[in-house]
CSV table of C-alpha atoms in Angstrom, one decimal:
chain,number,residue,atom,x,y,z
O,1,MET,CA,-10.7,33.9,-5.3
O,2,LYS,CA,-12.5,30.5,-5.3
O,3,VAL,CA,-9.9,28.9,-7.6
O,4,LEU,CA,-7.0,29.8,-5.3
O,5,ASP,CA,-8.9,28.6,-2.3
O,6,GLU,CA,-9.6,25.2,-3.9
O,7,ALA,CA,-5.9,25.0,-5.0
O,8,LYS,CA,-4.9,25.1,-1.4
O,9,ASN,CA,-6.6,21.7,-0.8
O,10,LEU,CA,-4.6,19.9,-3.5
O,11,ALA,CA,-2.7,16.8,-2.3
O,12,PRO,CA,-1.1,13.6,-3.6
O,13,PRO,CA,-3.2,10.4,-3.3
O,14,ARG,CA,-3.2,8.6,0.0
O,15,ARG,CA,-0.7,5.7,0.2
O,16,VAL,CA,-3.4,3.2,1.0
O,17,HIS,CA,-5.1,4.1,-2.3
O,18,THR,CA,-1.9,3.8,-4.2
O,19,VAL,CA,-1.5,0.3,-2.7
O,20,MET,CA,-5.1,-0.5,-3.7
O,21,GLU,CA,-4.1,0.1,-7.4
O,22,LEU,CA,-2.7,-3.5,-7.2
O,23,LEU,CA,-6.4,-4.5,-7.3
O,24,ALA,CA,-7.0,-2.9,-10.7
O,25,PRO,CA,-6.6,-6.2,-12.6
O,26,PHE,CA,-9.4,-7.7,-10.5
O,27,GLU,CA,-11.5,-4.5,-11.1
O,28,TRP,CA,-11.0,-5.1,-14.8
O,29,CYS,CA,-12.3,-8.6,-14.5
O,30,ALA,CA,-15.2,-7.5,-12.2
O,31,SER,CA,-16.3,-4.9,-14.8
O,32,LEU,CA,-17.1,-7.7,-17.2
O,33,LEU,CA,-19.8,-8.9,-14.8
O,34,THR,CA,-21.6,-5.6,-14.8
O,35,ARG,CA,-21.7,-5.0,-18.6
O,36,GLN,CA,-25.5,-5.8,-18.6
O,37,LYS,CA,-25.9,-2.3,-17.1
O,38,LEU,CA,-24.8,-0.9,-20.5
O,39,SER,CA,-27.9,-2.2,-22.3
O,40,GLY,CA,-30.3,0.5,-23.5
O,41,LEU,CA,-27.8,3.3,-23.5
O,42,PRO,CA,-28.5,6.0,-26.1
O,43,ARG,CA,-26.7,5.5,-29.5
O,44,GLY,CA,-24.7,8.0,-31.4
O,45,GLN,CA,-25.0,9.2,-35.0
O,46,LYS,CA,-21.4,8.6,-36.1
O,47,GLN,CA,-20.0,11.5,-34.2
O,48,PRO,CA,-16.2,11.4,-34.1
O,49,VAL,CA,-14.4,10.7,-30.8
O,50,MET,CA,-10.6,10.5,-30.2
O,51,LEU,CA,-9.1,8.6,-27.3
O,52,ALA,CA,-5.8,9.7,-25.6
O,53,PRO,CA,-4.0,7.2,-23.3
O,54,GLY,CA,-2.3,7.9,-20.0
O,55,TYR,CA,1.3,8.3,-19.2
O,56,MET,CA,3.5,5.4,-20.5
O,57,THR,CA,0.5,3.6,-21.9
O,58,ASP,CA,-0.6,3.3,-25.6
O,59,GLU,CA,-3.7,2.9,-27.6
O,60,TRP,CA,-4.3,-0.7,-26.4
O,61,SER,CA,-5.2,0.6,-23.0
O,62,MET,CA,-8.1,2.5,-24.6
O,63,ARG,CA,-9.2,-0.4,-26.8
O,64,PRO,CA,-12.1,-1.6,-24.6
O,65,LEU,CA,-13.5,1.9,-24.5
O,66,LYS,CA,-13.0,2.2,-28.2
O,67,ARG,CA,-14.9,-1.0,-28.9
O,68,PHE,CA,-17.7,0.2,-26.6
O,69,LEU,CA,-18.1,3.5,-28.3
O,70,THR,CA,-18.0,1.8,-31.8
O,71,SER,CA,-20.8,-0.5,-30.6
O,72,LEU,CA,-22.9,2.7,-29.8
O,73,ASN,CA,-22.4,3.9,-33.4
O,74,TYR,CA,-19.7,6.5,-32.7
O,75,GLN,CA,-16.6,6.9,-35.0
O,76,ALA,CA,-13.9,6.2,-32.4
O,77,PHE,CA,-10.2,6.9,-33.3
O,78,ASP,CA,-6.9,6.3,-31.6
O,79,TRP,CA,-4.8,9.3,-31.0
O,80,GLY,CA,-2.2,8.0,-33.5
O,81,LEU,CA,0.9,8.8,-31.4
O,82,GLY,CA,1.7,5.4,-29.9
O,83,ARG,CA,2.9,5.3,-26.3
O,84,ASN,CA,2.4,8.4,-24.2
O,85,ARG,CA,5.9,9.3,-23.0
O,86,GLY,CA,4.9,12.6,-21.5
O,87,GLN,CA,6.0,15.0,-24.2
O,88,VAL,CA,3.0,17.2,-23.7
O,89,ASP,CA,3.8,20.2,-25.9
O,90,LYS,CA,4.9,17.9,-28.8
O,91,TYR,CA,1.7,15.8,-28.5
O,92,ILE,CA,-0.6,18.8,-28.5
O,93,ALA,CA,0.4,19.8,-32.0
O,94,HIS,CA,0.6,16.2,-33.3
O,95,MET,CA,-2.9,15.3,-31.9
O,96,ALA,CA,-4.4,18.4,-33.5
O,97,GLU,CA,-2.8,17.4,-36.8
O,98,HIS,CA,-4.1,13.8,-36.4
O,99,ILE,CA,-7.6,15.2,-35.9
O,100,ARG,CA,-7.3,17.1,-39.2
O,101,HIS,CA,-6.0,14.0,-40.9
O,102,CYS,CA,-8.9,11.9,-39.8
O,103,GLN,CA,-11.4,14.6,-40.8
O,104,GLN,CA,-9.9,14.7,-44.3
O,105,SER,CA,-9.4,10.9,-44.6
O,106,TYR,CA,-12.9,10.0,-43.4
O,107,ASP,CA,-14.8,13.0,-44.8
O,108,ILE,CA,-15.7,14.2,-41.3
O,109,VAL,CA,-16.9,17.8,-41.0
O,110,GLN,CA,-17.7,17.9,-37.2
O,111,PRO,CA,-15.2,18.7,-34.5
O,112,PHE,CA,-14.1,15.8,-32.3
O,113,THR,CA,-15.0,14.9,-28.8
O,114,LEU,CA,-11.7,14.1,-27.0
O,115,ILE,CA,-11.6,11.5,-24.2
O,116,GLY,CA,-8.3,11.4,-22.3
O,117,TRP,CA,-7.2,9.1,-19.5
O,118,SER,CA,-4.8,10.6,-16.9
O,119,LEU,CA,-2.1,12.6,-18.8
O,120,GLY,CA,-4.1,11.9,-22.0
O,121,GLY,CA,-6.8,14.1,-20.6
O,122,VAL,CA,-4.4,17.0,-19.9
O,123,ILE,CA,-3.2,16.8,-23.5
O,124,SER,CA,-6.8,16.7,-24.7
O,125,ARG,CA,-7.7,19.8,-22.7
O,126,GLU,CA,-4.7,21.7,-24.3
O,127,VAL,CA,-5.8,20.7,-27.8
O,128,ALA,CA,-9.2,22.0,-27.0
O,129,ARG,CA,-7.8,25.2,-25.6
O,130,LEU,CA,-5.4,25.9,-28.5
O,131,TYR,CA,-7.4,24.5,-31.4
O,132,PRO,CA,-11.1,25.2,-30.5
O,133,ASP,CA,-12.3,24.7,-34.0
O,134,LEU,CA,-11.2,21.0,-33.9
O,135,VAL,CA,-12.8,20.1,-30.6
O,136,GLN,CA,-16.4,19.7,-29.7
O,137,GLU,CA,-16.0,18.6,-26.1
O,138,VAL,CA,-13.5,17.1,-23.6
O,139,ILE,CA,-13.9,14.3,-21.1
O,140,THR,CA,-11.1,13.5,-18.8
O,141,LEU,CA,-10.6,10.4,-16.6
O,142,GLY,CA,-8.5,10.9,-13.5
O,143,SER,CA,-6.4,13.5,-15.2
O,144,PRO,CA,-3.9,15.8,-13.2
O,145,ILE,CA,-5.6,19.0,-14.2
O,146,SER,CA,-4.1,21.0,-11.4
O,147,GLY,CA,-0.4,21.0,-10.5
O,148,GLY,CA,0.8,18.8,-13.3
O,149,PRO,CA,2.6,15.8,-11.8
O,150,LYS,CA,3.1,17.4,-8.4
O,151,TYR,CA,0.0,15.8,-6.9
O,152,THR,CA,0.5,12.3,-8.3
O,153,ALA,CA,2.1,9.2,-6.9
O,154,LEU,CA,4.7,9.4,-9.7
O,155,ALA,CA,5.7,13.0,-8.9
O,156,ASN,CA,9.4,12.5,-7.9
O,157,ARG,CA,10.0,9.8,-10.6
O,158,TYR,CA,8.5,12.1,-13.3
O,159,ALA,CA,10.5,15.1,-12.1
O,160,SER,CA,13.7,13.1,-12.2
O,161,ARG,CA,13.0,11.6,-15.6
O,162,GLU,CA,12.1,15.0,-17.1
O,163,THR,CA,14.5,17.0,-15.1
O,164,ILE,CA,11.8,19.5,-13.9
O,165,ASP,CA,11.1,21.4,-10.7
O,166,LEU,CA,7.7,20.4,-9.5
O,167,ASP,CA,6.8,23.8,-8.0
O,168,GLU,CA,7.8,25.6,-11.1
O,169,PHE,CA,5.9,23.2,-13.3
O,170,GLU,CA,2.8,23.8,-11.1
O,171,LYS,CA,3.1,27.5,-11.9
O,172,GLU,CA,3.3,26.7,-15.6
O,173,VAL,CA,0.1,24.6,-15.3
O,174,LEU,CA,-1.7,27.5,-13.6
O,175,SER,CA,-0.5,29.8,-16.3
O,176,ARG,CA,-2.0,27.5,-19.0
O,177,ASN,CA,-5.2,27.4,-17.1
O,178,ARG,CA,-5.5,31.2,-17.0
O,179,LYS,CA,-7.0,30.9,-20.5
O,180,GLY,CA,-10.4,29.2,-20.1
O,181,ILE,CA,-11.6,26.4,-22.3
O,182,SER,CA,-14.6,27.4,-24.4
O,183,GLN,CA,-16.1,23.9,-25.0
O,184,PRO,CA,-18.0,21.7,-22.6
O,185,VAL,CA,-15.7,19.9,-20.2
O,186,THR,CA,-16.3,17.0,-17.9
O,187,ALA,CA,-13.8,15.7,-15.4
O,188,ILE,CA,-14.4,12.2,-14.1
O,189,TYR,CA,-12.5,11.5,-10.9
O,190,SER,CA,-12.4,9.0,-8.0
O,191,LYS,CA,-11.6,9.7,-4.4
O,192,THR,CA,-9.9,6.3,-4.2
O,193,ASP,CA,-7.6,7.1,-7.1
O,194,GLY,CA,-4.1,6.0,-6.1
O,195,ILE,CA,-2.1,7.7,-8.9
O,196,VAL,CA,-3.6,11.2,-9.1
O,197,GLY,CA,-4.8,13.1,-6.1
O,198,TRP,CA,-8.6,13.4,-6.6
O,199,GLN,CA,-8.7,17.1,-5.8
O,200,ALA,CA,-6.2,17.7,-8.7
O,201,ALA,CA,-8.4,15.7,-11.1
O,202,ARG,CA,-11.3,18.1,-10.8
O,203,ASP,CA,-11.7,21.2,-13.0
O,204,ILE,CA,-11.7,24.2,-10.8
O,205,TYR,CA,-10.9,26.7,-13.6
O,206,ASN,CA,-13.8,26.5,-16.0
O,207,THR,CA,-17.2,27.4,-14.6
O,208,GLN,CA,-19.1,25.3,-17.2
O,209,ALA,CA,-17.1,22.2,-16.2
O,210,ARG,CA,-18.8,19.2,-14.7
O,211,ASN,CA,-16.9,17.2,-12.1
O,212,ILE,CA,-18.4,13.7,-11.7
O,213,GLU,CA,-17.2,11.3,-9.0
O,214,VAL,CA,-17.1,7.6,-9.5
O,215,LYS,CA,-15.7,4.8,-7.4
O,216,ALA,CA,-12.7,3.2,-9.1
O,217,THR,CA,-8.9,2.7,-9.0
O,218,HIS,CA,-7.0,5.0,-11.4
O,219,LEU,CA,-5.8,2.0,-13.5
O,220,ALA,CA,-9.4,0.8,-14.0
O,221,LEU,CA,-11.1,4.1,-14.8
O,222,GLY,CA,-11.0,3.4,-18.5
O,223,VAL,CA,-12.9,0.1,-18.2
O,224,ASN,CA,-15.3,1.0,-15.3
O,225,THR,CA,-18.9,0.4,-16.2
O,226,SER,CA,-20.1,3.5,-14.4
O,227,VAL,CA,-17.6,5.6,-16.3
O,228,TRP,CA,-18.8,4.1,-19.6
O,229,GLN,CA,-22.4,4.9,-18.7
O,230,ILE,CA,-21.5,8.5,-17.9
O,231,ILE,CA,-19.5,8.9,-21.2
O,232,ALA,CA,-22.4,7.4,-23.2
O,233,LYS,CA,-24.9,9.8,-21.7
O,234,ILE,CA,-22.6,12.9,-22.2
O,235,LEU,CA,-22.0,12.0,-25.8
O,236,ALA,CA,-25.7,11.6,-26.4
O,237,GLU,CA,-26.6,15.0,-25.0
O,238,LYS,CA,-28.1,17.5,-27.4
O,239,PRO,CA,-26.2,20.8,-27.9
O,240,HIS,CA,-28.8,22.8,-25.9
O,241,GLU,CA,-28.3,20.3,-23.0
O,242,LYS,CA,-24.6,21.0,-22.6
O,243,PRO,CA,-23.4,23.4,-19.9
O,244,LYS,CA,-22.8,26.8,-21.4
O,245,THR,CA,-21.8,28.9,-18.5
O,246,PRO,CA,-19.0,31.2,-19.7
O,247,THR,CA,-15.5,30.0,-18.8
O,248,LEU,CA,-13.4,31.5,-16.1
O,249,THR,CA,-10.4,33.4,-17.2
O,250,LEU,CA,-8.0,34.1,-14.3
O,251,GLU,CA,-6.5,37.6,-14.0
């Protein structure tokens, strides 16, 4: 099976790329010099978008992206859960409830597009999988889609903190992915990601998924100009332009 063949190639990030994550602050600064490339991007029509931060970060890490999407006339919302401490199952239910709260509070009838950075993308995918009526689409940024934390630079630290077995957790992640996601899915990844192995950040489970490569450190994916361009173009797509290939359900 193609999925299992690709799963054999999963690996943690290279050490040299992990060290290069120290350059992320410079990448943040450099991104300011390329913002002129964002002019002329298609604008939204107040469609709702919710942003989920990565492991051990909070809404402030998503604030530049939120301001950008607001400038393009989208209704951009924080995920409402503060710092992401890795409590995935708890956050899935709470994020779904927060979407409902925002729909009611702001008189929104459309489902939300979810954009998640790193672990925030994993949580966003599960919300889409379990609450399909609430989610229009999912975009992930360097998210450990395969293997959970096993193929990340933080694997051992996370396993110790959460007292989990990485191999058993990988099996649980595969089990979750046996049920396909019905919505359009885009996984944005970088081969120079020093936190999440790039192979694990690609969606190999859903045949309608788009995997788009960019050049960035993991810690700068959320402010990368190319990433913002991709997000803007995806959000502006008409429904008939979205990939609609049936999702793959593993046997």
